[in-house]
């Protein structure tokens, strides 16, 4: 490959929000996407398995880093026999890309495909047995990648957000009008002018802190994860100053799941019954199976009483047994 790998500042410390497992080997790795951005990842390899392994790339939640939820998922699935990587998306965490704290439905879908590129050429990976796990906003990116990349044989979308829908229509589609979108465009474009004049990008702020007494439940839910010892990380956008104000601007015009009903590979969607975001998975699943002749390998699993962030880190709630069975059935045939 002609693209040069960017020099990244990678920490060698175990700075995760979860304890290190003695059942897997861990190391930092890097790989490059087709835009020339170097991505940083934690690789987890099971100690007791030999030969060419089935592999899984993991990322998310939206505004998190690999030291949080995605790393927990990756390490746990490695304990169950898969080679896994948890990566920081472009412009975030330890990964490269300028300007920082930007998001892109195209580039972030490409990040998953670049992870597949990387896994496909590892000596201890079977390139015909590669899957994805996307959490929260990266659940939508994982589904988008699965619709595009025929190398992906199985995908799990956990506590999924459709970031294009929520940006364009607001929560529960409460801002779904041309006037509401026009007002957003006006504000974002005014911010662009201001940022250019100032020579830097204004940050939008992460999860609100201190937490207002009248904050809606889903804000409290995010606070309990990102702003407490449970899930805080110094590189996490949501734990600190958030995305740039204009960081998600392109999501307004980009419905990422338009071709989800052409996904032929296996998909497992998981969501908490009590999650404010559950409608994203219910609607996305309905759209994915509509007029799709490949529905026998698609499943929506609703977890009773679980809220959105329960599926970030609550190991007694995240259905790892179900996920292991799903991947073994669809990657290990």
mmCIF file with all atom_site columns, N, CA, C and O in Angstrom, residues 116 137 190:
data_model
loop_
_atom_site.group_PDB
_atom_site.id
_atom_site.type_symbol
_atom_site.label_atom_id
_atom_site.label_alt_id
_atom_site.label_comp_id
_atom_site.label_asym_id
_atom_site.label_entity_id
_atom_site.label_seq_id
_atom_site.pdbx_PDB_ins_code
_atom_site.Cartn_x
_atom_site.Cartn_y
_atom_site.Cartn_z
_atom_site.occupancy
_atom_site.B_iso_or_equiv
_atom_site.pdbx_formal_charge
_atom_site.auth_seq_id
_atom_site.auth_comp_id
_atom_site.auth_asym_id
_atom_site.auth_atom_id
_atom_site.pdbx_PDB_model_num
ATOM 1  N N  . UNK A 1 116 ? -11.908 -4.071 8.297  1.00 0.00 ? 116 UNK A N  1
ATOM 2  C CA . UNK A 1 116 ? -12.010 -5.354 7.587  1.00 0.00 ? 116 UNK A CA 1
ATOM 3  C C  . UNK A 1 116 ? -10.780 -5.573 6.715  1.00 0.00 ? 116 UNK A C  1
ATOM 4  O O  . UNK A 1 116 ? -10.245 -6.690 6.643  1.00 0.00 ? 116 UNK A O  1
ATOM 5  N N  . UNK A 1 137 ? -24.299 4.967  17.997 1.00 0.00 ? 137 UNK A N  1
ATOM 6  C CA . UNK A 1 137 ? -24.220 5.538  16.659 1.00 0.00 ? 137 UNK A CA 1
ATOM 7  C C  . UNK A 1 137 ? -23.421 4.700  15.691 1.00 0.00 ? 137 UNK A C  1
ATOM 8  O O  . UNK A 1 137 ? -23.667 4.721  14.481 1.00 0.00 ? 137 UNK A O  1
ATOM 9  N N  . UNK A 1 190 ? -23.827 29.586 9.941  1.00 0.00 ? 190 UNK A N  1
ATOM 10 C CA . UNK A 1 190 ? -23.340 30.768 10.651 1.00 0.00 ? 190 UNK A CA 1
ATOM 11 C C  . UNK A 1 190 ? -22.146 30.400 11.527 1.00 0.00 ? 190 UNK A C  1
ATOM 12 O O  . UNK A 1 190 ? -21.172 31.164 11.629 1.00 0.00 ? 190 UNK A O  1
#
